[in-house]
Coordinates of C-alpha atoms in Angstrom, one line a residue:
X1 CA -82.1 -126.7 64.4
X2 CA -80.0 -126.3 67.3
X3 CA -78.6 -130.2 68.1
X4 CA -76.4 -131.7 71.0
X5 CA -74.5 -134.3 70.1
X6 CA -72.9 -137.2 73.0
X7 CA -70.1 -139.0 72.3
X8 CA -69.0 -136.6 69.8
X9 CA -65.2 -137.6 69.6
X10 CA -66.7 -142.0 69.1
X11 CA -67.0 -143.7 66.0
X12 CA -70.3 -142.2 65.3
X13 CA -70.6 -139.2 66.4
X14 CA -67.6 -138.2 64.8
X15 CA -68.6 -138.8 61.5
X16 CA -72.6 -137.8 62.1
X17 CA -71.6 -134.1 62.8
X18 CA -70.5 -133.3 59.2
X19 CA -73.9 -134.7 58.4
X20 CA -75.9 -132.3 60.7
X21 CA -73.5 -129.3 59.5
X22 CA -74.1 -130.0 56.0
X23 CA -78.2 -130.3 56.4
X24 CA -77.8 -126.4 57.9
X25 CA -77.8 -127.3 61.7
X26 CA -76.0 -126.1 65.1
X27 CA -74.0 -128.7 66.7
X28 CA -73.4 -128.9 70.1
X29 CA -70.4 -131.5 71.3
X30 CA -70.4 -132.7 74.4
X31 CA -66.7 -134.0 75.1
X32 CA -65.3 -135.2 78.1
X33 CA -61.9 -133.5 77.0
X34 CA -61.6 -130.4 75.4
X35 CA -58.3 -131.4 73.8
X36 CA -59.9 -134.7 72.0
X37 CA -62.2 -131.9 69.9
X38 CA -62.0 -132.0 66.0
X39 CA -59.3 -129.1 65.6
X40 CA -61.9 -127.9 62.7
X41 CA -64.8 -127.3 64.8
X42 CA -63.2 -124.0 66.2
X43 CA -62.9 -122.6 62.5
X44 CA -67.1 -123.5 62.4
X45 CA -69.1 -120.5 63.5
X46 CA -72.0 -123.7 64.0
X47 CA -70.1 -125.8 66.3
X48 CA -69.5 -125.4 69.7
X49 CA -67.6 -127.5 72.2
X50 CA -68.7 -128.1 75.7
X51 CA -66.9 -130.3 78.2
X52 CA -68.7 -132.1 80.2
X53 CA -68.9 -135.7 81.9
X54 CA -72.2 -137.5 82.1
X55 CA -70.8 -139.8 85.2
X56 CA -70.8 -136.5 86.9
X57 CA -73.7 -134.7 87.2
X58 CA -72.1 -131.0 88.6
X59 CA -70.4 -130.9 85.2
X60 CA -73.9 -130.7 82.9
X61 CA -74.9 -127.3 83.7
X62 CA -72.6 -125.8 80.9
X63 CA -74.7 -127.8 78.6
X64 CA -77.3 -124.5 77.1
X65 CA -80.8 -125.0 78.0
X66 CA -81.8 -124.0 74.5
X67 CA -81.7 -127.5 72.1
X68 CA -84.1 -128.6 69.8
X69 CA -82.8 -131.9 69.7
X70 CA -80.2 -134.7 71.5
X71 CA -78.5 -137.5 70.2
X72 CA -77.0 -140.2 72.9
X73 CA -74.4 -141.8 71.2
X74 CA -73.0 -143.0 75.0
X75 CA -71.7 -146.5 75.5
X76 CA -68.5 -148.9 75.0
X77 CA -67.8 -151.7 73.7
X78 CA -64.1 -152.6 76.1
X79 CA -65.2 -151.1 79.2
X80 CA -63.2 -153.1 81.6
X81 CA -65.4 -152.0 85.0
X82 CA -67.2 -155.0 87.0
X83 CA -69.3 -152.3 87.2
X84 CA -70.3 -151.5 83.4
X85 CA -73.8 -151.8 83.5
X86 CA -74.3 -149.8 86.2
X87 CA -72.1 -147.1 84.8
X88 CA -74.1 -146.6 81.5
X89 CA -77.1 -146.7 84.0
X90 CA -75.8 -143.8 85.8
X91 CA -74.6 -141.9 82.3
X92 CA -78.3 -142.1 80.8
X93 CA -80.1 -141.4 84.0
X94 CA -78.0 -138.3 84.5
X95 CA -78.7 -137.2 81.2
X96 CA -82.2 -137.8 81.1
X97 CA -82.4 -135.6 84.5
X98 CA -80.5 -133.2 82.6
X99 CA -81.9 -133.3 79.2
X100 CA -85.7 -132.9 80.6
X101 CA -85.0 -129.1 81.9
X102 CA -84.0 -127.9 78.2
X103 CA -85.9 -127.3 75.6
X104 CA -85.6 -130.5 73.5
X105 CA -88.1 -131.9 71.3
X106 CA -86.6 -134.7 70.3
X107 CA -83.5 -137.8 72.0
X108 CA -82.4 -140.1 69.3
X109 CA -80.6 -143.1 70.5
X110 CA -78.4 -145.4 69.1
X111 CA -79.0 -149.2 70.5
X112 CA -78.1 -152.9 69.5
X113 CA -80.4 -155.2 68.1
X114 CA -82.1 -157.0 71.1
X115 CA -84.4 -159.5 69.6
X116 CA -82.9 -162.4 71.4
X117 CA -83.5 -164.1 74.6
X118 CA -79.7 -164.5 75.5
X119 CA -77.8 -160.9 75.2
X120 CA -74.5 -160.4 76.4
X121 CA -73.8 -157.8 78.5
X122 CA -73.1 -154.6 76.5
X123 CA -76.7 -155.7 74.4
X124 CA -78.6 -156.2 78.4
X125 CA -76.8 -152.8 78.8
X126 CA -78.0 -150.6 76.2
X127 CA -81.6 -152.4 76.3
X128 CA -81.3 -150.6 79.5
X129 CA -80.6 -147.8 78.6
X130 CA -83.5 -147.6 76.4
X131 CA -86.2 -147.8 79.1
X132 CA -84.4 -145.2 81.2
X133 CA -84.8 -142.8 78.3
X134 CA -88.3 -143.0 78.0
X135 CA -89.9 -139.6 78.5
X136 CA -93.1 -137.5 78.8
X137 CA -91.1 -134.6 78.4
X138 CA -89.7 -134.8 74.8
X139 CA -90.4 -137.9 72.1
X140 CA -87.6 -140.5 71.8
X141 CA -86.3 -142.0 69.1
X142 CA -84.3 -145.6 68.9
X143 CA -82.3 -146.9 66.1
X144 CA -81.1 -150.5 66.8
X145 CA -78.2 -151.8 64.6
X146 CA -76.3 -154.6 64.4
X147 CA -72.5 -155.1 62.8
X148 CA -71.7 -151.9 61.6
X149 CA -69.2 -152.2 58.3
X150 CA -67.1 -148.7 57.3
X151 CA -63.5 -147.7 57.8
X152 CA -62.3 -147.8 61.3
X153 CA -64.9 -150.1 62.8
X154 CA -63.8 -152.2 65.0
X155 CA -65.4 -155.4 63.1
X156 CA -64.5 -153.8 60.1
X157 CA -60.6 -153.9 61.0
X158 CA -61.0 -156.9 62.4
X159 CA -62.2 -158.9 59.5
X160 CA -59.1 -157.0 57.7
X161 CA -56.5 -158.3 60.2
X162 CA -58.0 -161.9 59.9
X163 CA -58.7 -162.2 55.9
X164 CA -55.2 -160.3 55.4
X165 CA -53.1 -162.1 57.2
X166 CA -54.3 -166.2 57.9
X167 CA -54.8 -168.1 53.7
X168 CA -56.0 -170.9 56.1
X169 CA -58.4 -170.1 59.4
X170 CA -59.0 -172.6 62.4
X171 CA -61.5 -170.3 63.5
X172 CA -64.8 -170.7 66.7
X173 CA -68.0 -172.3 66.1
X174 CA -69.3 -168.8 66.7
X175 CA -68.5 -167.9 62.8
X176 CA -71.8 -169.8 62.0
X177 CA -73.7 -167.1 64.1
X178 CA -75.9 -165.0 61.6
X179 CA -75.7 -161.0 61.2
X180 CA -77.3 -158.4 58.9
X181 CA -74.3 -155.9 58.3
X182 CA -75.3 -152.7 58.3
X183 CA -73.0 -150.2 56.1
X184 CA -71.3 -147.2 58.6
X185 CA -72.8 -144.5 55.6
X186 CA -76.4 -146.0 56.0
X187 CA -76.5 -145.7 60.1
X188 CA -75.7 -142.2 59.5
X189 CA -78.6 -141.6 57.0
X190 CA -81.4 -142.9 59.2
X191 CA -79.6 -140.8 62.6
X192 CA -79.6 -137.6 60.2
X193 CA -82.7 -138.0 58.4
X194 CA -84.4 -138.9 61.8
X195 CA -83.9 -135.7 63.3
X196 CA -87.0 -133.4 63.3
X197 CA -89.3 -136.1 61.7
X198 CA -92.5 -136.8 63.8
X199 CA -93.2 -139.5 62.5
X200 CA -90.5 -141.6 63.9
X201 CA -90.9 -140.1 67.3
X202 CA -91.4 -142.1 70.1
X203 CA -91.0 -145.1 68.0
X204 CA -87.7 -148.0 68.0
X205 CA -86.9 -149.6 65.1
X206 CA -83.9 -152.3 64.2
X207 CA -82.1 -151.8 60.9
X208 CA -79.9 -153.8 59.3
X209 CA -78.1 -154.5 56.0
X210 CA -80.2 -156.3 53.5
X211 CA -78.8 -159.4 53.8
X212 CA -78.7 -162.3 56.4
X213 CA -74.9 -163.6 56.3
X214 CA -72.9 -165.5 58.9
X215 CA -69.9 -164.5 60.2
X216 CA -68.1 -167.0 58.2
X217 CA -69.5 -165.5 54.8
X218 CA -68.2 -161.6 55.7
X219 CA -64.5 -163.5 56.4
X220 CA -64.7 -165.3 52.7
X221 CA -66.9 -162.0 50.8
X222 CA -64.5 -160.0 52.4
X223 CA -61.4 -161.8 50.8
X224 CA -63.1 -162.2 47.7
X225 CA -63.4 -158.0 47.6
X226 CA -59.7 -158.1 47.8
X227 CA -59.2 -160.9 45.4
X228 CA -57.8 -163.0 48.1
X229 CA -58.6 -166.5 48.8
X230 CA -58.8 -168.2 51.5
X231 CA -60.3 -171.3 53.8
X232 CA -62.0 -171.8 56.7
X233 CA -62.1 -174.9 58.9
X234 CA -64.7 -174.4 61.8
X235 CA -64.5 -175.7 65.4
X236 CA -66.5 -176.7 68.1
X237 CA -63.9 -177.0 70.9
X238 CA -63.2 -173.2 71.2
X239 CA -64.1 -172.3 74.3
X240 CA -65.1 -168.2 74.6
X241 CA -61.8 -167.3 76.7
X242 CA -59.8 -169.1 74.0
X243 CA -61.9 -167.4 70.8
X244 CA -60.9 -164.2 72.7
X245 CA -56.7 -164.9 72.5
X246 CA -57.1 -166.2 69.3
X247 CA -58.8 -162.4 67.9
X248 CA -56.4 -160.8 70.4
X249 CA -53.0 -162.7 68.8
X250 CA -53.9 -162.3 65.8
X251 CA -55.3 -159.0 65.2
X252 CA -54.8 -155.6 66.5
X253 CA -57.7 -155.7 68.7
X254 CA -56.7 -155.4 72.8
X255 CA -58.2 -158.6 74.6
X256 CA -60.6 -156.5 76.7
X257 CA -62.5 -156.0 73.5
X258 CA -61.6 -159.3 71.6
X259 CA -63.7 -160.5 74.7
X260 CA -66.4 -158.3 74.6
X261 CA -66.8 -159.0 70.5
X262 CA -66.7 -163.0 71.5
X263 CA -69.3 -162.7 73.8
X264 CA -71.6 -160.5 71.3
X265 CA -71.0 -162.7 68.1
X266 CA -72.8 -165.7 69.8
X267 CA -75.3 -164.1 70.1
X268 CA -77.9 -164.0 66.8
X269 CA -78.4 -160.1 65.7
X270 CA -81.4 -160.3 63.3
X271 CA -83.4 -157.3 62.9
X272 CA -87.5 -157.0 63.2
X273 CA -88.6 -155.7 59.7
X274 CA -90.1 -152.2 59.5
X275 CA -91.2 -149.3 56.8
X276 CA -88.2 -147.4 58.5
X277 CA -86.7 -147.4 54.9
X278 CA -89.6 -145.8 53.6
X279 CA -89.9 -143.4 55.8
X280 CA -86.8 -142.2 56.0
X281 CA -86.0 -143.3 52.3
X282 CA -82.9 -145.2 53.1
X283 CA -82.3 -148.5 50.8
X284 CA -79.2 -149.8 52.4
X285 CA -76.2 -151.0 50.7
X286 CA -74.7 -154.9 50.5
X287 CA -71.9 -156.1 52.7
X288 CA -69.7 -156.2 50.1
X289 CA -70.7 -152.7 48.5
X290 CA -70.2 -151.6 52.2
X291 CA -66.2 -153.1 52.4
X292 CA -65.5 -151.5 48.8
X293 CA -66.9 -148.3 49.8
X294 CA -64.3 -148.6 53.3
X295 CA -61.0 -149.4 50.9
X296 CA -61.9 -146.4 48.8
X297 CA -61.8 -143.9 51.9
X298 CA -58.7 -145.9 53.1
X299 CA -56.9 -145.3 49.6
X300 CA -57.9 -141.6 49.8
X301 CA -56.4 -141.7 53.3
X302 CA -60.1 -139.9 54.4
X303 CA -60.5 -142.6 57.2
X304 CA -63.2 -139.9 59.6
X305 CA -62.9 -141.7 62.8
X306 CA -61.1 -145.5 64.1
X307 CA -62.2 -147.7 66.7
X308 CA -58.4 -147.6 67.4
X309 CA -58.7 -144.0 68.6
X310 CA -60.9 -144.6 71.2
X311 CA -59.6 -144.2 74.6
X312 CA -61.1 -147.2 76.4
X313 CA -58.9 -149.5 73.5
X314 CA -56.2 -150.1 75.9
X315 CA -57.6 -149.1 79.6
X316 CA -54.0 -147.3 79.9
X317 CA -54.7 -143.3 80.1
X318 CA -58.8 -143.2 81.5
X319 CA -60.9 -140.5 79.4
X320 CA -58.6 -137.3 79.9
X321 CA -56.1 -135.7 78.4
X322 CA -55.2 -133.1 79.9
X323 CA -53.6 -135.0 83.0
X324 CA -51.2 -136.3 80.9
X325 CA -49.6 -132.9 78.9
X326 CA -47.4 -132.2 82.0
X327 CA -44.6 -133.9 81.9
X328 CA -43.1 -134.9 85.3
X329 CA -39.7 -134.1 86.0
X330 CA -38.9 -135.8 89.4
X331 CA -38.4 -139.2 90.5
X332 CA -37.9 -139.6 86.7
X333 CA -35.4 -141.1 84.3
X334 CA -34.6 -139.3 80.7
X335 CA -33.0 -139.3 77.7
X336 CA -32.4 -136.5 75.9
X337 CA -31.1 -135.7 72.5
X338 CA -30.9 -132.7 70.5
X339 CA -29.8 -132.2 66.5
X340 CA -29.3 -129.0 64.6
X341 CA -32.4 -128.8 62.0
X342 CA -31.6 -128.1 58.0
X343 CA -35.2 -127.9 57.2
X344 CA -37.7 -128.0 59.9
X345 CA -40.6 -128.2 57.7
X346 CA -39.6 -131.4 56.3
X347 CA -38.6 -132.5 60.0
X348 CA -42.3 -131.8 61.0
X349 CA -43.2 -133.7 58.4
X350 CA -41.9 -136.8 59.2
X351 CA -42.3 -136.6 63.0
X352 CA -46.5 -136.3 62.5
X353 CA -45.8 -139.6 60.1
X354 CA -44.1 -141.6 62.1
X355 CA -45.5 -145.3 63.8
X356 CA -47.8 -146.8 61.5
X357 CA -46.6 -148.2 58.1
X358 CA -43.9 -145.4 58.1
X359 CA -42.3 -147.2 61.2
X360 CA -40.1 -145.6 63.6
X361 CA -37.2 -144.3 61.1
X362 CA -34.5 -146.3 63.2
X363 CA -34.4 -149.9 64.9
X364 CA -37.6 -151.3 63.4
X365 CA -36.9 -155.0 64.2
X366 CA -36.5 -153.9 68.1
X367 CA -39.8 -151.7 68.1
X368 CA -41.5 -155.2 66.8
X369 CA -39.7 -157.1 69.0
X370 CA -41.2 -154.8 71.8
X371 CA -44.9 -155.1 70.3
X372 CA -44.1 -159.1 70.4
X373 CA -43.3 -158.9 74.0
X374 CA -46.3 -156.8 74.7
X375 CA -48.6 -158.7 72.9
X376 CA -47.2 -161.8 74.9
X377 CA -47.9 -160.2 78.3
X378 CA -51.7 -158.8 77.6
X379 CA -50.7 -154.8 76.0
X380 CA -51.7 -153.8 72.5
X381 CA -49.1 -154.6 70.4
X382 CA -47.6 -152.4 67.5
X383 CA -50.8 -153.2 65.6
X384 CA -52.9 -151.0 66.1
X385 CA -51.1 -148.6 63.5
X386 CA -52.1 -145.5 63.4
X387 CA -55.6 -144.0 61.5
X388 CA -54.2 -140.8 59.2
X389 CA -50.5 -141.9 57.6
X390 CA -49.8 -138.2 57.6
X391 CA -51.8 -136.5 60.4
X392 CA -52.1 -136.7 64.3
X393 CA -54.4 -135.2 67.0
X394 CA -54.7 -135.4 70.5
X395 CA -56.6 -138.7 71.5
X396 CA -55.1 -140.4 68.3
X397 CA -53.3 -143.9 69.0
X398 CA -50.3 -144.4 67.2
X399 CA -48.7 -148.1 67.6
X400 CA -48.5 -148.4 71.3
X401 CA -48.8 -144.5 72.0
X402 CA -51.5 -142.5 72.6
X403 CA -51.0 -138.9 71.1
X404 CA -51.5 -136.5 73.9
X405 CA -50.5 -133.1 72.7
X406 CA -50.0 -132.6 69.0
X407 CA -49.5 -128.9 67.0
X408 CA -47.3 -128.0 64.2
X409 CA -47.9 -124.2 64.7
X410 CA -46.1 -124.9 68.2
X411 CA -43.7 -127.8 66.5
X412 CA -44.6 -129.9 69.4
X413 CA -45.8 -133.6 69.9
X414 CA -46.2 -135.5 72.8
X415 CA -46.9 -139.6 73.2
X416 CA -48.0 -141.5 76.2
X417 CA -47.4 -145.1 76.2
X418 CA -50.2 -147.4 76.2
X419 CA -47.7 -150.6 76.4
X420 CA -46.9 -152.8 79.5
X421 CA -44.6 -151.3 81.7
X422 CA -43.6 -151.4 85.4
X423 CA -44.1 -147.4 85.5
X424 CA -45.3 -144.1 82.9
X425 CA -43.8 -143.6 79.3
X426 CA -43.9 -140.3 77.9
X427 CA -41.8 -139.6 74.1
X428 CA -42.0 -135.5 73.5
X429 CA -40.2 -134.7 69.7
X430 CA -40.0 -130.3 69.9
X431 CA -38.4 -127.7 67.9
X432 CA -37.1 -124.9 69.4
X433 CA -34.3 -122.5 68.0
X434 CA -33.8 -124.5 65.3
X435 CA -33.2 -127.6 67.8
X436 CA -34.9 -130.8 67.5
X437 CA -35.3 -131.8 70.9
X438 CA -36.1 -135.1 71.6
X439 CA -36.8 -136.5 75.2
X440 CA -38.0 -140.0 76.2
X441 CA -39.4 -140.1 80.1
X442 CA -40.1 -142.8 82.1
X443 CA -41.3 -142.6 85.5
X444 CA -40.6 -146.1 87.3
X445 CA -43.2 -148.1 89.3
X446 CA -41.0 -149.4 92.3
X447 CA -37.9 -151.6 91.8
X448 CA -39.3 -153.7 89.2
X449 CA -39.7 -150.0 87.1
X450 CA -36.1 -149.3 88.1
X451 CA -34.6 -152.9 87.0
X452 CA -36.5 -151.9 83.7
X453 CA -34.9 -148.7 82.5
X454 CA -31.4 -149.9 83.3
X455 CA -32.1 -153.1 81.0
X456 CA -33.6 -151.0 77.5
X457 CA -31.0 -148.5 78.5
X458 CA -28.1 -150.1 76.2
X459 CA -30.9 -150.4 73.5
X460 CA -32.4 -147.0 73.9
X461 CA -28.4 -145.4 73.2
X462 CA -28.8 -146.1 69.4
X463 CA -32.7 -146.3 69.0
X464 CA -33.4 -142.8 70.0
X465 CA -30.0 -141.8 68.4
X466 CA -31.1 -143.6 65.1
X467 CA -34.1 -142.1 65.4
X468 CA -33.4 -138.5 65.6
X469 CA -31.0 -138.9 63.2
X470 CA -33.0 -139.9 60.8
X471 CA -35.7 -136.8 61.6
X472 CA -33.4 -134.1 61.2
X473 CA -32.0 -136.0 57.6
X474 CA -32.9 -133.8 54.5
X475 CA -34.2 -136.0 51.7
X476 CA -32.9 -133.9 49.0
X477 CA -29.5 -133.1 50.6
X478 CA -29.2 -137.1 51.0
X479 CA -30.1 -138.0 47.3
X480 CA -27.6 -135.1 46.8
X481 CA -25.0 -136.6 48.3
X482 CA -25.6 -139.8 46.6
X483 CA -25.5 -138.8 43.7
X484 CA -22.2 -137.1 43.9
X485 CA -20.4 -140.2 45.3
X486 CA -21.6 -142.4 41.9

């Protein structure tokens, strides 16, 4: 079959293509941004990218009329607009108007379980968005999940960052709420198996892990999974605007979606029971079968797709790349450093591993200090890591950067920071005649921007020195030398 996929670069979508490759289908990817396309779709002779931007109608007709079958995998979980509902509105209406002139068959939609009489918004949202979807022209399919547990999720990091870090937890009376967790590998089975089969069409059903838990029990099955133990104390005086600090201090969530995740987890998310599993023959795993199954992709460093990489994590860059790759070059202050290269493939290297667990080479207790100070005044923080420890691509965050341009064939990587600042932030590492040039831009936001530079300047003399330094260093001539001074 020939099958469009939304929201191909998200959580989901990223991880369901393999799935539709591998059963023998065509997959269309609709992507706002060319440049945030899996690199290894243009080696597939089944994938094809099409950019496109469901806010904006005039940009759909590159979308082929020929489909079988559509999956809307549209919505957000930190959109920041006072406008949010009305957006995704707008996003399913305009692909319903669009989707109706093809020749699909068949919408599948992924919702939220609704089954409550209080929702918060992003659950009102996408209950929305399943009426507008409704059509006489092809049969529609929904798929409601709750908590969805797998590498990269956003409550699956989350649960990491708290169970990791805090032995003793003062935590909301919101961890009392009750969830079915719903493993990342058993969403994908019912969205691929679902494709093509009448006899879900035109049908909704909620699924859900196979247990009823609270959100207190995934903290403590989590630990006990990695043979940690730890306590809980519960209380009642947490307001939602303080449960949303506390997430946002203490893990490397931003606050805009700390917010959105308070407001969701007191809400009840039990599923309606169905023969969805029979049909589809789908017996989903436990919650704690789910988490073992995340640690053993994140040991194999085979982590598909990250909340983190989203690019509504920080509300910093929009949805598009592309308007960042050109550097300015007036009204801007630089820094620019250059070393001779000994062995540029091992310089490569270790510029596409740096941030994360690798660090920054040089200066490490002043890049945390810096996350510290961001943290304090509302950014993200060096915590969000990075998702690969050895590879990047363009839409990847990394610490407080967002990856905008990233090829080794051109020996080129470019950053945009995603931190609080009074003004722009780009950090471009390229290697050119055997040069590693490294240039740090910042383009200033009034005075304030201006007072800034001249203050990290001192600091930024041996950072970035450090830094390159340390990237142009051969490993093997180092132990070398080491080894000849004993």
């Amino acid at each position: 079959m020939k099958i469009l996929v939304t929201g191909a670069t998200g959580y989901i979508g990223k991880r369901l293509i393999p799935f539709l490759l591998n059963q023998g289908h065509t997959v269309i990817c609709v992507v706002r941004d060319r440049l945030r396309a899996d690199k290894s779709y243009t080696e597939d002779e089944n994938v094809y990218v099409i950019e496109a931007d469901f806010l904006k109608p005039e940009t759909l007709k590159n979308i082929p009329k020929s489909i079988d079958a559509a999956y809307y995998l549209i919505h957000s979980m930190s959109n920041s607009s006072k406008n949010f509902e009305s957006l995704e509105e707008r996003c399913a209406v305009n692909f319903k108007k669009y989707i109706e002139t093809t020749d699909v068959n068949q919408v599948i939609y992924l919702s939220g379980i609704t089954n409550e009489d209080k929702l918060s918004k992003h659950l009102r949202s996408r209950k929305n968005v399943e009426g507008i979807l409704v059509s006489e022209q092809y049969a529609l399919t929904i798929f409601k999940a709750g908590i969805i547990v797998g590498s990269g999720s956003s409550s699956f990091e989350i649960i990491r960052d708290l169970v990791e870090k805090l032995p003793f937890m003062i935590a909301p009376k919101w961890l009392n709420t009750k969830t079915q967790p719903l493993a990342v590998r058993d969403v994908l089975a019912f969205l691929s198996r679902a494709v093509g089969n009448e006899a879900v069409y035109n049908k909704s059903f909620d699924v859900f892990g196979p247990e009823t838990i609270t959100y207190r029990e995934m903290l403590l099955q989590f630990a006990e999974v990695r043979g940690l133990k730890r306590y809980i104390l519960t209380v009642p005086v947490m307001t939602p605007k303080l449960s949303s600090y506390w997430l946002y201090f203490v893990t490397s969530t931003s606050y805009k979606l700390a917010t959105s995740l308070v407001a969701s987890m007191g809400v009840q998310i039990i599923g309606k029971s169905s023969d969805i599993n029979q049909i589809l023959d789908v017996t989903p795993i436990t919650y704690k079968e789910a988490v073992s199954l995340a640690f053993e992709k994140i040991e194999q460093n085979s982590i598909v797709s990250s909340w983190k990489d989203s690019m509504i994590s920080s509300g910093r860059l929009g949805k598009q790349l592309h308007k960042y790759v050109n550097v300015p070059k007036f009204g801007c202050f630089k820094d620019y450093k250059e070393r001779y290269i000994v062995d540029t493939n091992e310089t490569i290297e270790k510029i596409w591993s740096i941030g994360g667990k690798n660090g920054w080479y040089y200066g490490t207790i002043l890049w945390r200090v810096r996350g510290y100070i961001d943290k304090l005044f509302g950014g993200i923080g060096l915590r969000r890591g990075r998702t690969s420890p050895t590879e990047l691509d363009a839409g990847d965050a990394l610490d407080f950067w967002r990856v905008i341009f990233a090829d080794k064939n051109k020996k080129k990587l470019l950053l945009y920071a995603e931190m609080r600042l009074p003004g722009e932030a780009w950090l471009e590492f390229k290697i050119e005649d055997h040069k590693l040039k490294q240039t740090a831009t910042f383009r200033p936001r009034g005075l304030w921007g201006r007072i800034y530079w001249y203050s990290v300047l001192p600091f930024h003399g041996f950072i970035f020195s450090g830094m390159i330094n340390k990237l142009v260093e051969v490993e093997s001539q180092k132990a070398t030398l080491t080894t000849e001074n004993l």
